[in-house]
Short mmCIF file of C-alpha atoms in Angstrom, two decimals:
data_model
loop_
_atom_site.label_atom_id
_atom_site.label_comp_id
_atom_site.label_asym_id
_atom_site.label_seq_id
_atom_site.Cartn_x
_atom_site.Cartn_y
_atom_site.Cartn_z
CA UNK A 1 19.56 -143.47 -4.22
CA UNK A 2 16.15 -144.72 -5.00
CA UNK A 3 13.37 -143.01 -2.71
CA UNK A 4 9.64 -143.28 -2.31
CA UNK A 5 7.86 -140.09 -3.16
CA UNK A 6 4.38 -138.87 -2.42
CA UNK A 7 2.24 -135.96 -3.50
CA UNK A 8 0.91 -133.93 -2.67
CA UNK A 9 2.63 -132.98 0.62
CA UNK A 10 -0.43 -131.01 2.38
CA UNK A 11 -3.79 -131.62 0.91
CA UNK A 12 -6.90 -129.55 2.73
CA UNK A 13 -10.17 -130.97 2.32
CA UNK A 14 -14.05 -130.35 2.99
CA UNK A 15 -15.35 -132.99 5.47
CA UNK A 16 -17.19 -135.52 3.06
CA UNK A 17 -15.03 -135.06 -0.14
CA UNK A 18 -13.14 -137.37 -1.80
CA UNK A 19 -8.84 -137.22 -1.73
CA UNK A 20 -6.44 -139.34 -3.30
CA UNK A 21 -3.07 -139.48 -2.04
CA UNK A 22 -0.69 -140.59 -4.37
CA UNK A 23 2.65 -142.26 -4.24
CA UNK A 24 5.44 -143.49 -6.47
CA UNK A 25 7.15 -146.62 -4.67
CA UNK A 26 11.03 -147.51 -5.45
CA UNK A 27 10.45 -149.14 -8.76
CA UNK A 28 11.45 -152.36 -8.29
CA UNK A 29 9.73 -153.16 -5.04
CA UNK A 30 6.67 -155.64 -4.85
CA UNK A 31 5.52 -154.90 -1.83
CA UNK A 32 3.43 -151.32 -1.10
CA UNK A 33 1.99 -150.02 1.88
CA UNK A 34 -0.34 -147.29 3.38
CA UNK A 35 0.22 -145.99 7.04
CA UNK A 36 -1.04 -142.82 8.75
CA UNK A 37 -0.07 -141.30 12.08
CA UNK A 38 -2.61 -138.90 13.95
CA UNK A 39 -1.20 -136.02 15.71
CA UNK A 40 0.44 -137.03 18.96
CA UNK A 41 -0.35 -140.82 18.05
CA UNK A 42 1.53 -143.58 17.12
CA UNK A 43 2.29 -144.77 13.26
CA UNK A 44 -0.61 -147.33 12.33
CA UNK A 45 -0.72 -149.51 9.31
CA UNK A 46 -3.66 -149.34 6.96
CA UNK A 47 -3.25 -151.35 4.49
CA UNK A 48 -0.85 -153.66 2.14
CA UNK A 49 -0.90 -154.53 -1.34
CA UNK A 50 0.61 -157.05 -3.25
CA UNK A 51 0.49 -158.64 -6.65
CA UNK A 52 -2.51 -156.08 -7.58
CA UNK A 53 -4.54 -156.76 -4.66
CA UNK A 54 -4.61 -156.30 -0.96
CA UNK A 55 -2.60 -158.67 1.33
CA UNK A 56 -3.85 -157.04 4.66
CA UNK A 57 -5.42 -154.39 5.83
CA UNK A 58 -6.44 -153.20 9.24
CA UNK A 59 -10.04 -152.28 11.07
CA UNK A 60 -9.08 -148.66 10.05
CA UNK A 61 -9.01 -149.52 6.49
CA UNK A 62 -13.07 -149.42 5.91
CA UNK A 63 -15.57 -149.35 2.93
CA UNK A 64 -14.30 -145.51 2.70
CA UNK A 65 -10.70 -146.41 1.84
CA UNK A 66 -9.41 -148.17 -1.56
CA UNK A 67 -6.00 -148.47 -2.77
CA UNK A 68 -4.90 -148.97 -6.15
CA UNK A 69 -2.02 -149.10 -8.38
CA UNK A 70 -3.63 -147.76 -11.86
CA UNK A 71 -0.15 -148.27 -14.15
CA UNK A 72 3.42 -149.78 -13.36
CA UNK A 73 4.45 -146.65 -10.99
CA UNK A 74 1.69 -145.23 -9.16
CA UNK A 75 0.29 -146.40 -5.98
CA UNK A 76 -3.13 -144.68 -4.53
CA UNK A 77 -5.11 -144.35 -1.48
CA UNK A 78 -8.85 -142.93 -1.89
CA UNK A 79 -10.68 -141.94 0.56
CA UNK A 80 -14.08 -141.49 -0.63
CA UNK A 81 -16.27 -139.34 1.87
CA UNK A 82 -13.53 -137.67 4.38
CA UNK A 83 -14.26 -137.20 8.02
CA UNK A 84 -12.44 -135.19 10.63
CA UNK A 85 -10.85 -137.69 12.02
CA UNK A 86 -9.27 -138.70 8.77
CA UNK A 87 -6.91 -135.49 9.65
CA UNK A 88 -3.03 -137.28 9.83
CA UNK A 89 0.00 -137.86 8.00
CA UNK A 90 -0.64 -140.17 5.26
CA UNK A 91 2.54 -142.52 4.47
CA UNK A 92 3.27 -144.56 1.75
CA UNK A 93 5.79 -147.32 2.09
CA UNK A 94 7.41 -149.94 -0.27
CA UNK A 95 9.57 -153.06 -0.06
CA UNK A 96 10.77 -155.76 -1.66
CA UNK A 97 11.75 -159.45 -1.05
CA UNK A 98 15.42 -159.24 -1.22
CA UNK A 99 15.17 -155.81 1.29
CA UNK A 100 15.00 -155.94 4.94
CA UNK A 101 12.82 -152.97 5.58
CA UNK A 102 10.09 -150.96 3.89
CA UNK A 103 11.16 -147.94 2.75
CA UNK A 104 8.80 -144.52 3.80
CA UNK A 105 8.01 -141.60 1.76
CA UNK A 106 7.75 -137.98 3.38
CA UNK A 107 4.05 -138.12 3.68
CA UNK A 108 0.84 -136.70 2.99
CA UNK A 109 -0.49 -134.26 5.54
CA UNK A 110 -4.26 -134.33 4.75
CA UNK A 111 -6.54 -131.90 6.92
CA UNK A 112 -10.09 -132.19 6.95
CA UNK A 113 -12.12 -128.97 8.08
CA UNK B 1 -3.19 -151.44 21.19
CA UNK B 2 -0.08 -151.73 23.21
CA UNK B 3 1.40 -154.38 21.52
CA UNK B 4 4.95 -152.41 20.98
CA UNK B 5 6.05 -149.69 23.82
CA UNK B 6 8.28 -147.33 23.86
CA UNK B 7 8.24 -146.13 27.80
CA UNK B 8 10.61 -143.27 27.76
CA UNK B 9 8.92 -140.13 25.63
CA UNK B 10 12.10 -138.45 25.50
CA UNK B 11 15.98 -139.01 25.97
CA UNK B 12 19.09 -136.30 26.49
CA UNK B 13 22.37 -137.18 25.94
CA UNK B 14 25.69 -135.37 25.61
CA UNK B 15 27.77 -136.06 22.40
CA UNK B 16 30.13 -138.43 22.40
CA UNK B 17 28.16 -140.50 25.14
CA UNK B 18 25.83 -143.79 24.32
CA UNK B 19 22.01 -143.30 23.86
CA UNK B 20 20.19 -146.18 24.59
CA UNK B 21 16.85 -146.32 23.54
CA UNK B 22 14.45 -148.98 24.66
CA UNK B 23 11.39 -151.07 23.42
CA UNK B 24 8.77 -153.62 24.67
CA UNK B 25 6.69 -155.94 23.39
CA UNK B 26 3.83 -158.09 24.35
CA UNK B 27 2.66 -159.91 20.75
CA UNK B 28 4.80 -163.29 21.09
CA UNK B 29 4.47 -163.74 17.35
CA UNK B 30 6.72 -160.82 16.34
CA UNK B 31 9.72 -161.83 15.31
CA UNK B 32 11.00 -159.27 13.21
CA UNK B 33 12.33 -155.96 15.00
CA UNK B 34 12.98 -152.64 13.13
CA UNK B 35 14.00 -149.15 14.24
CA UNK B 36 13.51 -146.22 12.27
CA UNK B 37 14.40 -142.32 13.01
CA UNK B 38 12.26 -139.58 11.78
CA UNK B 39 12.90 -135.64 11.73
CA UNK B 40 9.88 -133.36 11.97
CA UNK B 41 7.91 -133.10 7.94
CA UNK B 42 9.85 -136.37 7.13
CA UNK B 43 8.94 -139.81 6.76
CA UNK B 44 10.32 -142.87 8.85
CA UNK B 45 14.13 -143.62 7.62
CA UNK B 46 15.14 -147.10 8.71
CA UNK B 47 18.22 -147.31 10.60
CA UNK B 48 18.89 -151.06 11.71
CA UNK B 49 16.93 -154.14 12.07
CA UNK B 50 17.15 -157.61 13.80
CA UNK B 51 14.95 -161.07 13.38
CA UNK B 52 14.45 -163.39 15.93
CA UNK B 53 16.92 -165.96 15.42
CA UNK B 54 19.48 -163.13 16.45
CA UNK B 55 20.23 -161.32 19.46
CA UNK B 56 22.41 -158.68 17.96
CA UNK B 57 22.96 -156.63 14.78
CA UNK B 58 25.45 -153.73 14.49
CA UNK B 59 25.80 -151.43 11.48
CA UNK B 60 28.52 -148.66 12.83
CA UNK B 61 27.47 -146.51 15.65
CA UNK B 62 24.46 -148.38 15.70
CA UNK B 63 23.29 -151.52 17.63
CA UNK B 64 20.21 -153.74 18.34
CA UNK B 65 20.01 -155.84 21.13
CA UNK B 66 17.44 -158.34 21.26
CA UNK B 67 16.20 -160.06 24.38
CA UNK B 68 13.42 -163.09 23.61
CA UNK B 69 12.57 -164.18 26.83
CA UNK B 70 11.97 -160.67 28.03
CA UNK B 71 9.91 -159.45 24.90
CA UNK B 72 12.82 -156.03 24.90
CA UNK B 73 15.08 -154.78 22.71
CA UNK B 74 17.31 -151.59 22.60
CA UNK B 75 19.28 -149.73 20.19
CA UNK B 76 22.47 -148.29 21.40
CA UNK B 77 24.27 -145.39 19.37
CA UNK B 78 27.75 -145.07 20.07
CA UNK B 79 29.27 -142.03 20.08
CA UNK B 80 25.97 -139.94 19.89
CA UNK B 81 26.47 -136.91 17.97
CA UNK B 82 23.91 -133.84 17.19
CA UNK B 83 22.86 -135.15 14.02
CA UNK B 84 21.28 -138.42 15.66
CA UNK B 85 18.47 -135.75 17.35
CA UNK B 86 15.36 -137.25 16.24
CA UNK B 87 12.52 -139.35 17.04
CA UNK B 88 13.42 -142.89 17.39
CA UNK B 89 10.46 -145.39 16.86
CA UNK B 90 11.02 -149.62 17.55
CA UNK B 91 8.44 -151.55 15.04
CA UNK B 92 7.85 -155.30 14.62
CA UNK B 93 6.36 -157.72 12.39
CA UNK B 94 5.24 -161.41 12.31
CA UNK B 95 7.42 -163.00 10.02
CA UNK B 96 9.44 -160.92 7.58
CA UNK B 97 10.09 -157.57 6.63
CA UNK B 98 7.26 -156.99 4.48
CA UNK B 99 4.57 -157.89 7.03
CA UNK B 100 2.58 -155.25 8.32
CA UNK B 101 4.39 -152.97 10.78
CA UNK B 102 3.45 -152.04 14.61
CA UNK B 103 5.02 -149.18 15.81
CA UNK B 104 5.76 -147.51 19.41
CA UNK B 105 4.82 -144.73 20.51
CA UNK B 106 8.40 -142.92 19.54
CA UNK B 107 11.18 -141.42 22.02
CA UNK B 108 12.82 -137.94 21.13
CA UNK B 109 16.37 -138.31 21.65
CA UNK B 110 18.09 -135.03 22.05
CA UNK B 111 21.95 -134.79 21.81
CA UNK B 112 23.77 -131.87 23.26
CA UNK B 113 26.96 -130.46 21.43
#
């Protein structure tokens, strides 16, 4: 069964450093998403991406964040200058017009020191 | 942001019995609802969904009920199995399955053998 994959599974970085989280969505999906879950809190929407552009973003998704689909398979989330409060589990998801859900990857745990 | 609420942090059930997980929402624009299951160190896994034109949807042991007037939905698992032990998240979107999802806090279900 096709699945969403994410790398790395765990990323440790120093405050102020740039990080790139990578995702390979399910191949025939057209909608791509990033969500995050801070420890003990809800899963929160960050951004959705369709047709090579951002379709919606949350208040969390400020100028420090960017997304890109550099080729036909990868979908990345970049945080330019990480803060302590960016420490969270980041989930990538994908969906298609014929699917009834968004399919989530296993997540990347980001730890900012 | 309390648009989707799961008021029970945990639920304990005996194997073979029914598990009932509840979810309330406040945003009347929500018209598509999903339940996800999550194991530790994994991403959310889709279980079942329902659109606002229905009041019930069944898939095997899982049934979701929607009461639009009360802005309430519930997930019934019958019979419950130990492998069902996980965190269950209710989520909602405006319009379609590929809109942004707003999640509840989750309910930890423990099914005892």
